[in-house]
Every structure is written in structure tokens, then in C-alpha cells.
Coordinates of C-alpha atoms and ligand atoms in Angstrom, one line a residue:
Chain A
M1 CA 0.0 0.0 0.0
S2 CA 2.7 2.4 1.0
L3 CA 4.7 1.4 -2.1
L4 CA 1.7 2.2 -4.3
N5 CA 1.2 5.5 -2.4
S6 CA 4.8 6.5 -3.0
I7 CA 4.5 5.7 -6.6
I8 CA 1.3 7.7 -7.0
V9 CA 2.7 10.7 -5.1
L10 CA 5.9 10.8 -7.0
D11 CA 4.0 10.5 -10.2
I12 CA 1.8 13.4 -9.3
I13 CA 4.8 15.6 -8.5
A14 CA 6.6 14.6 -11.7
G15 CA 3.5 15.0 -13.8
V16 CA 2.8 18.5 -12.6
L17 CA 6.4 19.5 -13.1
A18 CA 6.4 18.0 -16.6
V19 CA 3.4 20.1 -17.5
V20 CA 5.1 23.2 -16.2
L21 CA 8.2 22.4 -18.3
V22 CA 6.2 21.9 -21.4
L23 CA 4.4 25.2 -20.9
A24 CA 7.7 26.9 -20.2
N25 CA 9.2 25.4 -23.3
R26 CA 6.2 26.7 -25.3
T27 CA 6.3 30.2 -24.0
L28 CA 10.0 30.8 -23.4
V29 CA 11.9 28.7 -25.9
Q30 CA 9.7 28.9 -28.9
Y31 CA 9.5 32.3 -30.6
D32 CA 7.2 33.7 -33.2
D33 CA 8.5 34.0 -36.7
V34 CA 10.5 37.2 -37.2
T35 CA 11.6 39.2 -40.2
L36 CA 15.2 39.2 -41.3
D37 CA 16.0 42.3 -43.4
V38 CA 19.1 42.3 -45.6
N39 CA 20.7 45.5 -46.9
D40 CA 17.8 47.9 -46.2
G41 CA 15.0 45.9 -47.7
E42 CA 17.0 44.5 -50.6
E43 CA 15.9 41.0 -49.4
E44 CA 13.4 40.2 -46.7
F45 CA 12.9 36.8 -45.2
T46 CA 10.8 35.3 -42.5
V47 CA 12.7 33.1 -40.2
E48 CA 11.9 31.0 -37.1
G49 CA 12.7 33.0 -34.0
G50 CA 15.2 31.3 -31.7
S51 CA 17.5 30.1 -34.4
T52 CA 20.9 31.6 -35.0
L53 CA 21.3 34.4 -37.5
L54 CA 23.6 32.1 -39.5
E55 CA 21.0 29.4 -39.7
G56 CA 18.4 32.0 -40.7
L57 CA 20.6 33.2 -43.6
I58 CA 21.5 29.7 -44.8
E59 CA 17.9 28.6 -44.7
N60 CA 17.2 31.5 -47.1
E61 CA 20.1 30.6 -49.4
V62 CA 22.3 33.5 -48.3
Y63 CA 25.7 31.8 -47.8
I64 CA 28.1 33.8 -45.8
P65 CA 31.5 32.2 -44.9
S66 CA 31.3 30.0 -41.9
A67 CA 34.4 27.8 -42.1
C68 CA 34.1 26.4 -38.6
G69 CA 30.5 25.4 -39.1
G70 CA 29.1 27.8 -36.5
Q71 CA 31.3 26.8 -33.6
G72 CA 32.4 30.4 -33.1
S73 CA 36.0 29.6 -33.7
C74 CA 36.8 30.8 -37.2
G75 CA 35.4 34.3 -36.9
Y76 CA 34.5 34.4 -40.6
C77 CA 30.7 34.7 -40.3
T78 CA 30.8 38.4 -39.5
V79 CA 27.8 40.6 -40.5
N80 CA 26.8 44.1 -39.6
V81 CA 23.7 44.0 -37.5
K82 CA 22.0 47.3 -37.6
E83 CA 19.0 46.5 -35.5
G84 CA 17.8 43.8 -33.2
G85 CA 20.9 41.7 -32.5
G86 CA 20.8 42.0 -28.8
P87 CA 23.9 42.5 -26.6
V88 CA 27.4 41.3 -27.8
L89 CA 28.0 37.8 -26.3
P90 CA 31.1 36.8 -24.5
T91 CA 31.7 34.1 -27.1
E92 CA 31.9 36.8 -29.8
E93 CA 34.3 39.3 -28.1
P94 CA 37.6 37.5 -28.6
M95 CA 36.8 37.2 -32.4
L96 CA 36.0 40.9 -33.0
S97 CA 38.2 43.9 -33.1
R98 CA 37.4 47.1 -31.3
E99 CA 36.4 48.8 -34.5
Q100 CA 34.2 45.9 -35.5
L101 CA 32.4 46.0 -32.1
M102 CA 31.9 49.8 -32.6
E103 CA 30.4 49.3 -36.0
G104 CA 28.0 46.6 -34.8
T105 CA 29.7 43.7 -36.5
R106 CA 28.6 40.4 -35.0
L107 CA 29.3 36.7 -35.5
A108 CA 26.2 35.4 -37.2
C109 CA 26.6 31.9 -35.7
Q110 CA 26.4 33.3 -32.2
V111 CA 23.6 35.9 -32.6
K112 CA 20.2 34.4 -31.8
V113 CA 17.3 35.9 -33.7
R114 CA 14.6 36.8 -31.2
N115 CA 12.9 39.7 -32.8
D116 CA 12.9 41.5 -36.2
I117 CA 16.5 42.0 -37.2
E118 CA 18.2 44.2 -39.8
V119 CA 21.6 43.2 -41.2
E120 CA 24.1 44.3 -43.8
I121 CA 25.8 41.8 -46.0
E122 CA 28.4 42.4 -48.6
D123 CA 27.2 42.0 -52.2
K124 CA 29.8 39.4 -53.0
Y125 CA 28.2 37.0 -50.5
L126 CA 24.8 37.4 -51.9
R127 CA 26.1 35.9 -55.1
I128 CA 27.3 32.7 -53.4
Q129 CA 25.4 29.6 -54.4
K130 CA 24.8 26.1 -53.4
Y131 CA 26.0 23.4 -55.7
R132 CA 25.2 19.7 -56.1
A133 CA 28.0 17.6 -57.5
E134 CA 29.0 14.0 -58.1
V135 CA 32.3 12.3 -57.2
I136 CA 34.1 11.2 -60.4
K137 CA 37.6 10.5 -59.2
T138 CA 39.5 9.9 -56.0
V139 CA 43.3 9.5 -55.8
D140 CA 45.3 9.0 -52.6
V141 CA 48.1 11.5 -53.3
T142 CA 49.7 10.9 -49.9
P143 CA 48.9 8.3 -47.2
S144 CA 46.6 10.9 -45.5
I145 CA 45.6 13.3 -48.3
V146 CA 43.0 12.4 -50.9
E147 CA 42.6 14.3 -54.2
I148 CA 38.9 14.2 -54.9
T149 CA 37.3 15.5 -58.1
F150 CA 33.6 16.4 -58.5
D151 CA 31.5 16.9 -61.6
L152 CA 29.1 19.8 -61.1
K153 CA 25.4 18.8 -61.6
E154 CA 23.5 21.8 -60.6
P155 CA 24.4 24.6 -61.3
E156 CA 26.7 23.1 -63.9
T157 CA 29.5 25.6 -63.7
I158 CA 31.2 27.6 -61.0
D159 CA 32.9 30.9 -61.4
F160 CA 35.7 31.3 -58.9
K161 CA 39.2 32.8 -58.4
A162 CA 42.2 30.5 -57.8
G163 CA 42.8 30.3 -54.1
Q164 CA 39.2 30.5 -53.0
Y165 CA 37.5 27.7 -51.1
V166 CA 34.1 26.0 -50.9
Q167 CA 32.2 24.8 -47.9
M168 CA 31.3 21.1 -48.1
Q169 CA 28.0 20.2 -46.4
V170 CA 28.8 17.3 -44.2
P171 CA 25.8 15.2 -43.2
T172 CA 25.8 14.2 -39.5
D173 CA 23.3 12.7 -37.1
S174 CA 22.3 16.1 -36.0
G175 CA 21.9 17.9 -39.3
T176 CA 24.6 19.1 -41.8
I177 CA 27.7 20.9 -40.8
D178 CA 30.0 23.0 -43.0
R179 CA 33.7 22.4 -43.5
A180 CA 35.9 24.6 -45.6
Y181 CA 38.1 23.2 -48.3
S182 CA 40.3 25.1 -50.8
I183 CA 39.7 24.5 -54.5
A184 CA 42.8 22.8 -55.9
S185 CA 41.8 22.9 -59.6
E186 CA 42.5 25.7 -62.0
E187 CA 40.2 28.6 -62.7
S188 CA 39.6 27.7 -66.3
M189 CA 38.0 24.4 -65.4
T190 CA 34.6 25.5 -64.4
D191 CA 32.5 22.4 -64.7
K192 CA 34.6 20.2 -62.3
L193 CA 36.2 20.8 -59.0
T194 CA 39.2 19.2 -57.3
L195 CA 39.9 19.3 -53.6
N196 CA 42.8 18.0 -51.5
V197 CA 41.6 16.8 -48.2
Q198 CA 43.8 15.7 -45.3
L199 CA 42.4 13.1 -43.0
V200 CA 42.2 14.5 -39.4
E201 CA 42.1 11.9 -36.7
G202 CA 38.5 11.7 -35.5
G203 CA 37.5 14.7 -37.8
V204 CA 33.9 14.7 -38.9
G205 CA 34.4 16.5 -42.2
S206 CA 37.6 15.0 -43.4
T207 CA 36.5 11.5 -42.5
Y208 CA 33.3 12.0 -44.5
I209 CA 35.2 13.2 -47.6
H210 CA 37.6 10.3 -47.3
S211 CA 34.7 7.9 -47.2
L212 CA 33.2 9.2 -50.5
E213 CA 33.3 6.9 -53.5
V214 CA 32.9 7.5 -57.2
G215 CA 29.2 8.1 -58.0
D216 CA 28.4 9.6 -54.5
E217 CA 26.7 13.0 -54.5
V218 CA 27.7 15.9 -52.4
E219 CA 26.6 19.5 -51.8
F220 CA 28.7 22.5 -51.2
T221 CA 28.4 26.3 -51.2
G222 CA 30.9 28.8 -52.5
P223 CA 33.1 30.2 -53.6
Y224 CA 34.5 32.1 -50.6
G225 CA 37.7 33.8 -49.6
D226 CA 40.1 36.5 -50.4
F227 CA 43.2 34.4 -50.7
V228 CA 43.5 35.2 -54.4
I229 CA 46.3 36.7 -56.6
Q230 CA 46.3 40.4 -56.3
D231 CA 46.5 42.6 -59.3
S232 CA 50.0 44.0 -59.4
D233 CA 53.4 43.2 -61.1
K234 CA 55.2 42.2 -57.9
D235 CA 56.9 38.8 -57.6
I236 CA 54.6 36.1 -56.3
I237 CA 56.1 34.1 -53.4
G238 CA 54.2 31.1 -52.2
L239 CA 55.0 29.1 -49.1
A240 CA 53.0 26.0 -48.5
A241 CA 53.3 23.0 -46.2
G242 CA 51.3 19.8 -46.0
V243 CA 47.7 20.1 -47.4
G244 CA 48.3 23.9 -47.5
L245 CA 49.5 23.1 -51.0
A246 CA 45.8 22.8 -52.2
P247 CA 45.2 26.5 -53.0
F248 CA 48.6 26.8 -54.6
R249 CA 47.8 24.0 -57.0
S250 CA 44.9 26.1 -58.2
I251 CA 46.8 29.4 -58.1
V252 CA 50.0 28.2 -59.9
F253 CA 48.1 26.2 -62.6
S254 CA 45.8 29.2 -63.2
L255 CA 48.8 31.5 -63.6
F256 CA 50.3 29.2 -66.2
S257 CA 47.4 27.7 -68.1
E258 CA 46.8 27.2 -71.8
E259 CA 44.7 30.4 -72.1
Y260 CA 46.9 32.6 -70.0
T261 CA 50.5 32.8 -68.8
T262 CA 51.6 35.4 -66.4
D263 CA 54.9 37.2 -66.8
R264 CA 55.4 37.8 -63.1
E265 CA 58.1 35.8 -61.3
V266 CA 56.4 33.0 -59.4
W267 CA 58.0 31.0 -56.6
L268 CA 56.6 28.0 -54.7
F269 CA 58.4 26.7 -51.6
F270 CA 56.7 23.5 -50.6
G271 CA 57.6 21.9 -47.2
A272 CA 56.9 18.2 -46.5
R273 CA 58.2 15.8 -43.9
Y274 CA 58.6 12.4 -45.6
K275 CA 58.9 11.2 -49.1
D276 CA 55.3 10.2 -49.3
D277 CA 54.1 13.6 -48.3
M278 CA 55.8 15.3 -51.2
Y279 CA 52.8 15.2 -53.5
Y280 CA 52.3 16.9 -57.0
K281 CA 56.2 17.1 -57.2
E282 CA 56.4 15.8 -60.8
K283 CA 53.5 18.1 -61.9
F284 CA 55.2 21.2 -60.6
E285 CA 58.7 20.1 -61.9
R286 CA 57.2 19.7 -65.4
L287 CA 55.7 23.2 -65.2
E288 CA 59.0 24.6 -64.0
E289 CA 60.7 23.2 -67.1
E290 CA 58.2 24.8 -69.4
H291 CA 58.2 28.3 -67.8
D292 CA 61.4 30.3 -67.0
N293 CA 59.5 32.5 -64.5
F294 CA 58.1 29.6 -62.4
H295 CA 60.4 28.3 -59.7
Y296 CA 59.5 25.3 -57.6
V297 CA 61.5 24.5 -54.4
P298 CA 60.5 21.3 -52.5
V299 CA 61.9 21.1 -49.0
R300 CA 62.0 18.0 -46.7
S301 CA 62.2 18.4 -43.0
V302 CA 62.9 14.7 -42.5
P303 CA 65.0 13.7 -45.5
D304 CA 66.0 10.2 -46.4
P305 CA 69.5 9.4 -47.8
D306 CA 68.6 9.7 -51.4
W307 CA 66.9 13.1 -51.1
E308 CA 68.9 15.6 -53.1
G309 CA 66.8 18.7 -52.5
E310 CA 66.6 21.3 -49.7
V311 CA 66.5 20.1 -46.1
G312 CA 64.7 21.9 -43.3
H313 CA 61.6 24.0 -43.3
N314 CA 60.7 26.2 -46.2
T315 CA 61.0 29.3 -44.1
D316 CA 64.7 28.4 -43.4
I317 CA 65.7 28.5 -47.0
V318 CA 63.7 31.2 -48.7
G319 CA 66.6 33.6 -48.0
D320 CA 69.0 31.6 -50.2
Y321 CA 66.7 31.9 -53.2
L322 CA 65.1 35.3 -53.1
G323 CA 66.9 38.6 -53.8
E324 CA 66.0 41.7 -51.8
E325 CA 65.6 44.1 -54.7
S326 CA 62.4 43.0 -56.3
E327 CA 59.0 43.8 -54.8
K328 CA 57.2 40.8 -53.4
E329 CA 53.8 39.6 -52.7
V330 CA 53.7 36.7 -50.2
Y331 CA 51.1 34.0 -50.1
L332 CA 51.1 31.6 -47.1
C333 CA 49.2 28.4 -46.3
G334 CA 50.3 25.8 -43.8
P335 CA 50.5 25.2 -40.1
P336 CA 50.4 28.3 -37.8
P337 CA 54.1 28.2 -36.8
M338 CA 55.2 28.2 -40.4
M339 CA 52.9 31.1 -41.2
Q340 CA 54.1 33.1 -38.2
Q341 CA 57.7 32.5 -39.0
A342 CA 57.2 33.4 -42.6
I343 CA 55.4 36.7 -41.7
D344 CA 58.4 37.6 -39.4
I345 CA 61.0 36.8 -42.1
F346 CA 59.3 38.7 -44.9
T347 CA 58.4 41.8 -42.9
E348 CA 61.8 42.0 -41.2
E349 CA 64.3 40.7 -43.8
F350 CA 62.6 41.6 -47.1
D351 CA 60.7 44.6 -46.0
V352 CA 57.5 43.3 -47.4
L353 CA 54.5 45.3 -46.3
E354 CA 52.0 43.5 -44.1
E355 CA 49.2 44.2 -46.6
D356 CA 51.2 42.3 -49.3
I357 CA 51.2 39.1 -47.2
L358 CA 48.1 37.0 -47.6
F359 CA 47.4 33.8 -45.8
D360 CA 44.9 31.1 -45.6
D361 CA 44.3 29.8 -42.1
F362 CA 43.2 26.2 -42.2
Y363 CA 43.3 25.7 -38.5
Chain B
M1 CA 10.1 40.4 14.6
K2 CA 10.9 36.7 14.4
L3 CA 10.9 36.8 10.6
L4 CA 13.3 39.7 10.6
S5 CA 15.7 37.9 12.9
I6 CA 15.5 34.8 10.8
L7 CA 16.3 36.8 7.7
I8 CA 19.3 38.4 9.3
A9 CA 20.5 35.2 10.8
A10 CA 20.3 33.5 7.4
I11 CA 22.3 36.2 5.7
F12 CA 25.0 36.6 8.3
A13 CA 25.2 34.4 11.4
H14 CA 24.0 31.2 9.7
N15 CA 25.3 32.0 6.2
I16 CA 24.7 28.9 4.2
A17 CA 28.1 29.1 2.4
L18 CA 30.3 30.4 5.2
R19 CA 28.7 28.6 8.2
Y20 CA 27.5 25.4 6.6
F21 CA 29.9 25.2 3.8
L22 CA 27.3 24.4 1.2
G23 CA 27.3 25.4 -2.4
W24 CA 31.0 25.7 -2.6
C25 CA 31.6 24.4 -6.1
P26 CA 30.0 27.4 -7.8
L27 CA 31.3 29.7 -5.1
V28 CA 34.9 28.8 -6.1
S29 CA 34.4 28.5 -9.8
Q30 CA 32.1 31.5 -10.5
S31 CA 33.9 34.1 -8.3
K32 CA 36.5 35.1 -10.8
K33 CA 34.5 38.1 -12.1
L34 CA 32.2 40.3 -10.1
S35 CA 29.7 40.4 -13.0
S36 CA 29.3 36.6 -13.2
A37 CA 29.3 36.3 -9.4
W38 CA 26.3 38.7 -9.4
G39 CA 24.5 36.6 -12.0
M40 CA 25.2 33.4 -10.1
G41 CA 24.1 34.9 -6.8
V42 CA 20.8 36.1 -8.2
A43 CA 20.2 32.8 -10.0
V44 CA 20.9 30.8 -6.8
T45 CA 18.7 33.1 -4.7
L46 CA 15.9 32.8 -7.2
V47 CA 16.1 29.0 -7.4
M48 CA 16.4 28.7 -3.6
T49 CA 13.3 30.8 -2.9
V50 CA 11.2 29.2 -5.6
T51 CA 12.1 25.7 -4.7
S52 CA 11.4 26.2 -1.0
V53 CA 8.1 27.7 -1.8
L54 CA 7.3 24.6 -3.9
N55 CA 8.8 22.1 -1.5
W56 CA 7.0 23.2 1.6
P57 CA 3.5 22.4 0.4
I58 CA 4.7 19.2 -1.3
Y59 CA 6.2 18.0 2.0
H60 CA 3.4 19.1 4.3
Y61 CA 0.3 18.4 2.1
L62 CA 1.5 15.5 0.0
L63 CA 4.3 13.6 1.8
V64 CA 3.3 13.9 5.4
P65 CA -0.4 12.8 5.0
F66 CA 0.7 9.7 3.2
G67 CA 3.5 9.0 5.6
L68 CA 6.1 9.4 2.8
E69 CA 8.5 11.7 4.5
Y70 CA 11.4 9.5 3.3
L71 CA 10.6 10.6 -0.3
Q72 CA 11.6 14.2 0.5
Y73 CA 15.0 13.9 -1.1
I74 CA 13.7 12.6 -4.4
A75 CA 10.8 14.9 -4.5
F76 CA 12.9 18.0 -3.6
I77 CA 15.5 17.1 -6.2
I78 CA 12.9 16.8 -9.0
V79 CA 11.5 20.1 -8.1
I80 CA 14.9 21.7 -8.0
A81 CA 15.9 20.2 -11.4
S82 CA 12.7 21.4 -13.1
S83 CA 12.9 24.9 -11.6
V84 CA 16.5 25.2 -12.9
Q85 CA 15.3 24.1 -16.3
V86 CA 12.6 26.8 -16.4
L87 CA 15.0 29.4 -15.0
E88 CA 17.5 28.5 -17.7
M89 CA 15.0 29.0 -20.4
A90 CA 14.0 32.3 -18.9
I91 CA 17.5 33.6 -18.6
E92 CA 18.3 32.5 -22.2
R93 CA 15.3 34.4 -23.4
F94 CA 15.7 37.6 -21.4
F95 CA 19.4 37.8 -20.5
P96 CA 21.3 36.1 -23.3
S97 CA 24.6 37.7 -22.3
L98 CA 24.3 36.4 -18.8
Y99 CA 23.3 33.0 -20.2
T100 CA 26.5 32.6 -22.2
T101 CA 28.6 33.9 -19.3
M102 CA 27.1 31.3 -16.9
G103 CA 27.4 28.5 -19.5
V104 CA 27.5 25.2 -17.8
F105 CA 27.2 26.5 -14.3
L106 CA 23.6 27.4 -14.7
P107 CA 22.3 23.8 -15.1
L108 CA 24.8 22.9 -12.4
I109 CA 22.7 24.8 -9.9
T110 CA 20.6 21.7 -10.0
V111 CA 23.3 19.8 -8.0
N112 CA 24.1 22.8 -5.8
C113 CA 23.9 21.4 -2.4
A114 CA 23.0 24.7 -0.8
I115 CA 19.6 24.6 -2.6
L116 CA 18.7 21.2 -1.4
G117 CA 20.2 22.1 2.0
V118 CA 17.9 25.1 2.5
S119 CA 14.8 23.0 1.7
L120 CA 15.9 20.3 4.1
F121 CA 16.8 22.7 6.9
M122 CA 13.4 24.3 6.5
I123 CA 11.7 20.9 7.1
L124 CA 14.2 19.9 9.8
R125 CA 13.6 23.1 11.8
D126 CA 9.8 22.8 11.4
Y127 CA 9.4 26.3 9.8
T128 CA 6.0 27.5 8.8
F129 CA 5.5 28.4 5.2
L130 CA 6.3 32.0 5.7
T131 CA 9.3 31.4 7.8
G132 CA 10.6 29.0 5.3
L133 CA 10.2 31.5 2.5
V134 CA 12.0 34.2 4.5
Y135 CA 14.8 31.7 5.5
A136 CA 15.3 30.7 1.8
L137 CA 15.4 34.2 0.6
G138 CA 17.8 35.1 3.4
S139 CA 20.0 32.1 2.6
G140 CA 20.0 33.1 -1.0
I141 CA 21.0 36.7 -0.2
G142 CA 23.6 35.3 2.2
W143 CA 25.1 33.1 -0.5
T144 CA 25.1 36.1 -2.8
V145 CA 26.9 38.2 -0.2
A146 CA 29.5 35.4 0.1
I147 CA 30.2 35.1 -3.6
I148 CA 30.2 38.8 -4.2
S149 CA 32.7 39.5 -1.4
L150 CA 34.8 36.6 -2.6
A151 CA 34.7 37.9 -6.2
S152 CA 35.6 41.4 -5.1
I153 CA 38.6 40.1 -3.2
R154 CA 39.6 37.9 -6.1
E155 CA 39.5 40.9 -8.5
K156 CA 41.9 42.7 -6.3
L157 CA 44.0 39.6 -6.0
R158 CA 45.1 40.2 -9.6
F159 CA 47.6 42.7 -8.2
A160 CA 48.9 40.3 -5.6
K161 CA 51.8 37.9 -5.9
V162 CA 50.2 34.6 -5.2
P163 CA 52.6 31.7 -5.0
K164 CA 52.2 29.5 -8.1
P165 CA 50.8 26.3 -6.5
L166 CA 48.2 28.4 -4.7
Q167 CA 46.9 30.3 -7.7
G168 CA 43.3 29.7 -8.7
P169 CA 41.1 27.5 -6.5
G170 CA 43.8 27.1 -3.9
I171 CA 44.0 30.7 -2.8
T172 CA 40.2 31.0 -3.3
M173 CA 39.6 28.3 -0.7
L174 CA 41.9 30.0 1.7
I175 CA 40.2 33.3 1.3
A176 CA 36.8 31.7 1.7
G177 CA 38.0 30.0 4.9
I178 CA 39.2 33.3 6.4
M179 CA 35.8 34.8 5.4
A180 CA 34.2 32.0 7.3
F181 CA 36.2 32.9 10.4
A182 CA 35.1 36.5 10.0
F183 CA 31.5 35.4 9.7
L184 CA 31.8 33.5 13.0
G185 CA 31.9 36.9 14.6
F186 CA 28.2 37.3 13.7
S187 CA 27.2 34.1 15.6
G188 CA 26.3 35.8 18.8
M189 CA 24.1 38.3 17.0
V190 CA 20.9 36.3 16.3
G191 CA 19.8 32.7 16.6
I192 CA 17.9 30.8 14.0
E193 CA 15.7 28.2 15.8
Ligands
FAD1 C1 39.6 28.6 -45.5 C2 39.9 27.2 -45.1 C3 40.4 26.3 -46.1 C4 40.6 25.0 -45.8 N1 41.1 24.2 -46.8 C5 41.4 22.9 -46.6 C6 41.9 22.0 -47.6 O1 42.0 22.4 -48.7 N2 42.2 20.8 -47.2 C7 42.0 20.3 -46.0 O2 42.3 19.1 -45.7 N3 41.5 21.1 -45.0 C8 41.2 22.4 -45.2 N4 40.8 23.2 -44.2 C9 40.5 22.6 -42.9 C10 39.1 22.0 -42.9 O3 38.1 23.0 -43.0 C11 38.8 21.3 -41.5 O4 39.1 22.1 -40.5 C12 39.6 20.0 -41.4 O5 39.3 19.1 -42.5 C13 39.1 19.3 -40.1 O6 37.7 19.1 -40.1 P1 37.0 17.8 -39.5 O7 35.6 18.0 -39.5 O8 37.6 16.6 -40.2 O9 37.6 17.8 -38.0 P2 36.7 18.3 -36.7 O10 35.7 17.3 -36.4 O11 36.3 19.7 -36.9 O12 37.9 18.3 -35.6 C14 38.4 17.1 -35.1 C15 39.6 17.4 -34.2 O13 40.7 17.8 -35.1 C16 41.2 19.1 -34.7 N5 41.5 19.8 -36.0 C17 40.6 20.6 -36.6 N6 41.2 21.1 -37.8 C18 42.4 20.5 -37.8 C19 43.4 20.5 -38.8 N7 43.3 21.3 -39.9 N8 44.5 19.8 -38.6 C20 44.7 19.0 -37.4 N9 43.7 19.0 -36.5 C21 42.6 19.7 -36.7 C22 40.1 19.7 -33.9 O14 40.6 20.6 -33.0 C23 39.5 18.5 -33.3 O15 40.1 18.2 -32.1 C24 40.5 24.5 -44.5 C25 40.0 25.4 -43.5 C26 39.7 26.7 -43.8 C27 39.3 27.6 -42.7
FES2 S1 30.9 30.2 -38.3 FE1 32.9 30.2 -37.5 S2 32.8 31.8 -36.0 FE2 30.8 31.8 -36.8

């Protein structure tokens, strides 16, 4: 009897509390639909209140860069919120500069849309599209990097600048997440797209891409990014390490394609650890033979006895190759220590202006 | 008069944090910044008051008549857990900035022993509904006083040379201990029974 009583009494308490929770959930967590205004009425969407601004934009096919997939760690998803963004959150502060905070710049992935909101988005982002594509080729170029090529289905072509990246939509149990991958194919090839993807231990996105087989369909958005060749006649100096070579494959082969050949001096210093990591070596060496103004310098940090090239890190040896006279534009993509070291060397020893140093931060 | 003395006793002489050493996990972890200490203090006070208001009738009108006093722990904990859930939703809605600052510590109020402690003390000492309410409110304010003072001291501590092994939680425990000594001075002031 007492057992039955205790069960009944506990059930009553739990039941009443459950009802309260459901009601609270209804009234506090669920919001009415709100209006999302882009660029002073240029576009106007209705989005579900309570979602993030980034989700609201993506849902309405406005694809702003969000390389970390909304985790608040890349700081790429900045938009100007003119009205209705609420207070700046502690998760945004470290990613925004003082000027950005003053201007009302926010991280779209952190801002929750609770009431009508007005934002400003640069025109170039409004042109970004979503693509559907089919895997047509996969090649293991190193033990951990796959070169994967897609045929575009819809839209059938993509217009991008060498050095830009796309965001692959990675399906997971809890919806899709975005991961950024640099386009490795040349600009002139607009109906196909090649990526180089390094397998990251336990990584959601890279594991997904490595699991793809010929015939599989994927979706991505793009193109994004400002890591593109600037319009000038300065020498182009590229430093890459590991999978950071991906954007350089696109850049170099776009600078020396059948349709167009640059007359600027182009250098590529590529750092790899072991023999197997030295991918695309023959490709670049062949290009170097065909063009007097392209110079390819592979560097091994852990050489084996038959390695005849440079030894060390690419930042150690750039000084042996480059003169100080010519004006330089520097392009960097690799692990953070390499990029930091390269920035130091080029600003201090070669007097390169900071604005002439571009880098693509994968990490 | 009795209510007033209970209120003052709960804030000072019988401070739940510094006399009974309850609710120390958030006390140590959320006292780094004054602003988050305030947020935590207000949240704990709210939950404490709301849960005792709910727990009193549950105990006296539901558990006692059926002779189920032994269920008080389970019953109180469910009430606390759901109150925190509701509070969490409300804070997220109305104070998003506070919500991100408190992060995981907000749901952790659920397992804050000070909250359960106050409800249990209220029953143990046979308080009436009103006394219980005042006691809970006082304990909440007392806990807030404790965390605010601790946070203020810790903010000043930035200019002090704390030996390395003591930095962080170590020195915080020491300070809280000294504060507890200081609060002993209130003990002759008012009684609570
Ligand atoms: C602009 C841009 C361009 C990029 N281009 C390329 C590209 O061309 N090729 C490519 O392979 N990747 C590229 N990346 C990196 C890529 O977007 C992912 O970060 C990477 O593939 C890891 O994602 P994941 O989902 O597999 O791992 P996650 O599930 O996100 O992370 C798993 C674990 O790995 C760690 N981790 C995250 N990123 C890395 C990393 N890069 N190396 C080592 N550990 C990591 C995380 O901290 C975490 O602990 C680019 C990133 C950016 C921002
Ligand atoms: S998507 Fe990376 S910070 Fe917002």
C-alpha cells in the first residue's frame, strides 16, 4: 500500500512538473516568426525565432562564410547587425576587433534571432550559391591526403578565383555541418572541381570526404575567400606545407594555363616531412621546365639518404633563393608556426608590407 | 520580529556558504569576475526561494499525509531540477549575455547542495511556510553576499603575488576560509531556531 502511495505521489509531482516544463518550453523557448531584413530591404525573409542568424541566412540561401561550421572559432561569419541583434555575447568578443564592435559587427553563428532584425551583408556574399556535384575520381596523393574530383550537376559551372574555397556540407546525425576546403583545380576548369583533403584523426568533415566513392553525390556552397592573386606586377612568393598546397595548385596552374600565362616571377616553396608527403612534385617540376618564370623548391624536414633537394623548413631556405631588390607579394598556407615564421621573415628581412602578405588559415 | 531575525541570521550568522559550507563548487568557480558572481548569486537566490516555496507544500500536504517523508530527497530534487530548467529558459530568453557567461554553471545549480540544504533545513527546523520563505530568501542573499565578497577580493588579487601552487582554486579556498572565520563573529548576534 505504502509502495503504491509513494509511486502515486511521486507521479503526481513529476506529472505536474512535466506540464510546467512543457508550458515553459512553449512560451519561453519557442518564438514567433520574425523578419530578417538584408541591406535595407533588398531582401526580406521570414525566419523562425530562436534560431541563429547564420541558420536563418543559410535557410534562405544567403551563404556567408562559416568555415568552422558555426562553432564560433573561425570568426569568418561576420555581418553588420543594424538593429535587433541583442547584446554582444562573451563568445563573440575574442573574435571581433574594437572597430568591429563599434560598427555593430557580429558573429552570425552566435547571434540568436529573437525579434525582427536588420543586417548588412556584402554583395559578394549574396552571389554565393549552393552546388550539387558527383564524385568522379579519387586519388590518394599521400597516405593521408586524398585528391577528390567532382563533376558539377546543378548549377553546372562555378565561377571562382584561384585560391578560394568551398564549404562542403557534411551530413551528421544532427543535421549538416559545414567544413571549408580550398579549391585545388585551376580557374579555367569551371564544370569540375578538385579538392585535396587531409584526414584529421576523429575529424567529422575530413572522415566524411575520405569515405566518399565515385558516384556519390555531395553538396557545397561557395566560392568564398580573399586568398587570391592580387592585381600587381610584384613577384609572387608562395610558401606551403602539407595540405596547404591545395590552394597553390589552383593558383599556380591558373597563372600558367593554356589560355593565360603570367609574366610575373612565381616561386613556390613546398615543405613536407617524408617522401610520401611530397605530392604533386612531378607536376610542378614539369611546369617549372616549361616556364622560365616559375620556380619550384621542394623542402624536406625529415629527408632520407637519397633526397637531393633542400632540407629543413621552407622558411629556413627562402633567403637563399630570393633577392632583396624585387617587390614581393607573399602567399602563405600551412601550419600556424610556419605562417608566423614566414610573416616575421618577410616583414623583417625583405621589408614586405603586411598588406602584401596574404594567408589562408586552415586551423 | 521573528521573521526579521531569521532573515538576518540566514544572511550573516547562519550564512549557508560560510557557516554550513554548502554550495562551494559554484562559489569557487564563479567568483572570478564580479559580474558573473552577481549573476550566479541572483540565480541561486531565485532557485532557492522558488524551490522552498514549492517544496514546503509538497512536504506538508503530499508527503506527510501519506507518511512518505522519506521521499523528500527525491521529491525535492525533481522540483529543483525542473525549476532550474525553467529558469535556464527564462535567462536565455531575457538575459542572453548572462546566459553565455554562466554557461554550464547554470544547469549545475541543480546539483548545488545549498539549494537542497535550504529545503531540508526548512523541514528539519519545522518552519512555517512564511518562515521557510524568509529563510530561503535570506540564505540566497547570504550566499550572494558570500560570492560577491569573494569575487571582489579575487578581482583585487590580480595585483597580488600569489605563489604559483596556490593560484586559482587554492587561494580562493583559503580566502573563503578566512571569510568563514570572520562570519563567525556574527554568531552571537541572532539565533535561528
Ligand atoms: C579557409 C579554409 C580552407 C581550408 N582548406 C582545406 C583544404 O584544402 N584541405 C584540408 O584538408 N583542410 C582544409 N581546411 C581545414 C578543414 O576545413 C577542416 O578544419 C579540417 O578538415 C578538419 O575538419 P574535421 O571536420 O575533419 O575535424 P573536426 O571534427 O572539426 O575536428 C576534429 C579534431 O581535429 C582538430 N582539428 C581541426 N582542424 C584540424 C586541422 N586542420 N589539422 C589538425 N587537427 C585539426 C580539432 O581541434 C578537433 O580536435 C580549410 C580550412 C579553412 C578555414
Ligand atoms: S561560423 Fe565560425 S565563427 Fe561563426
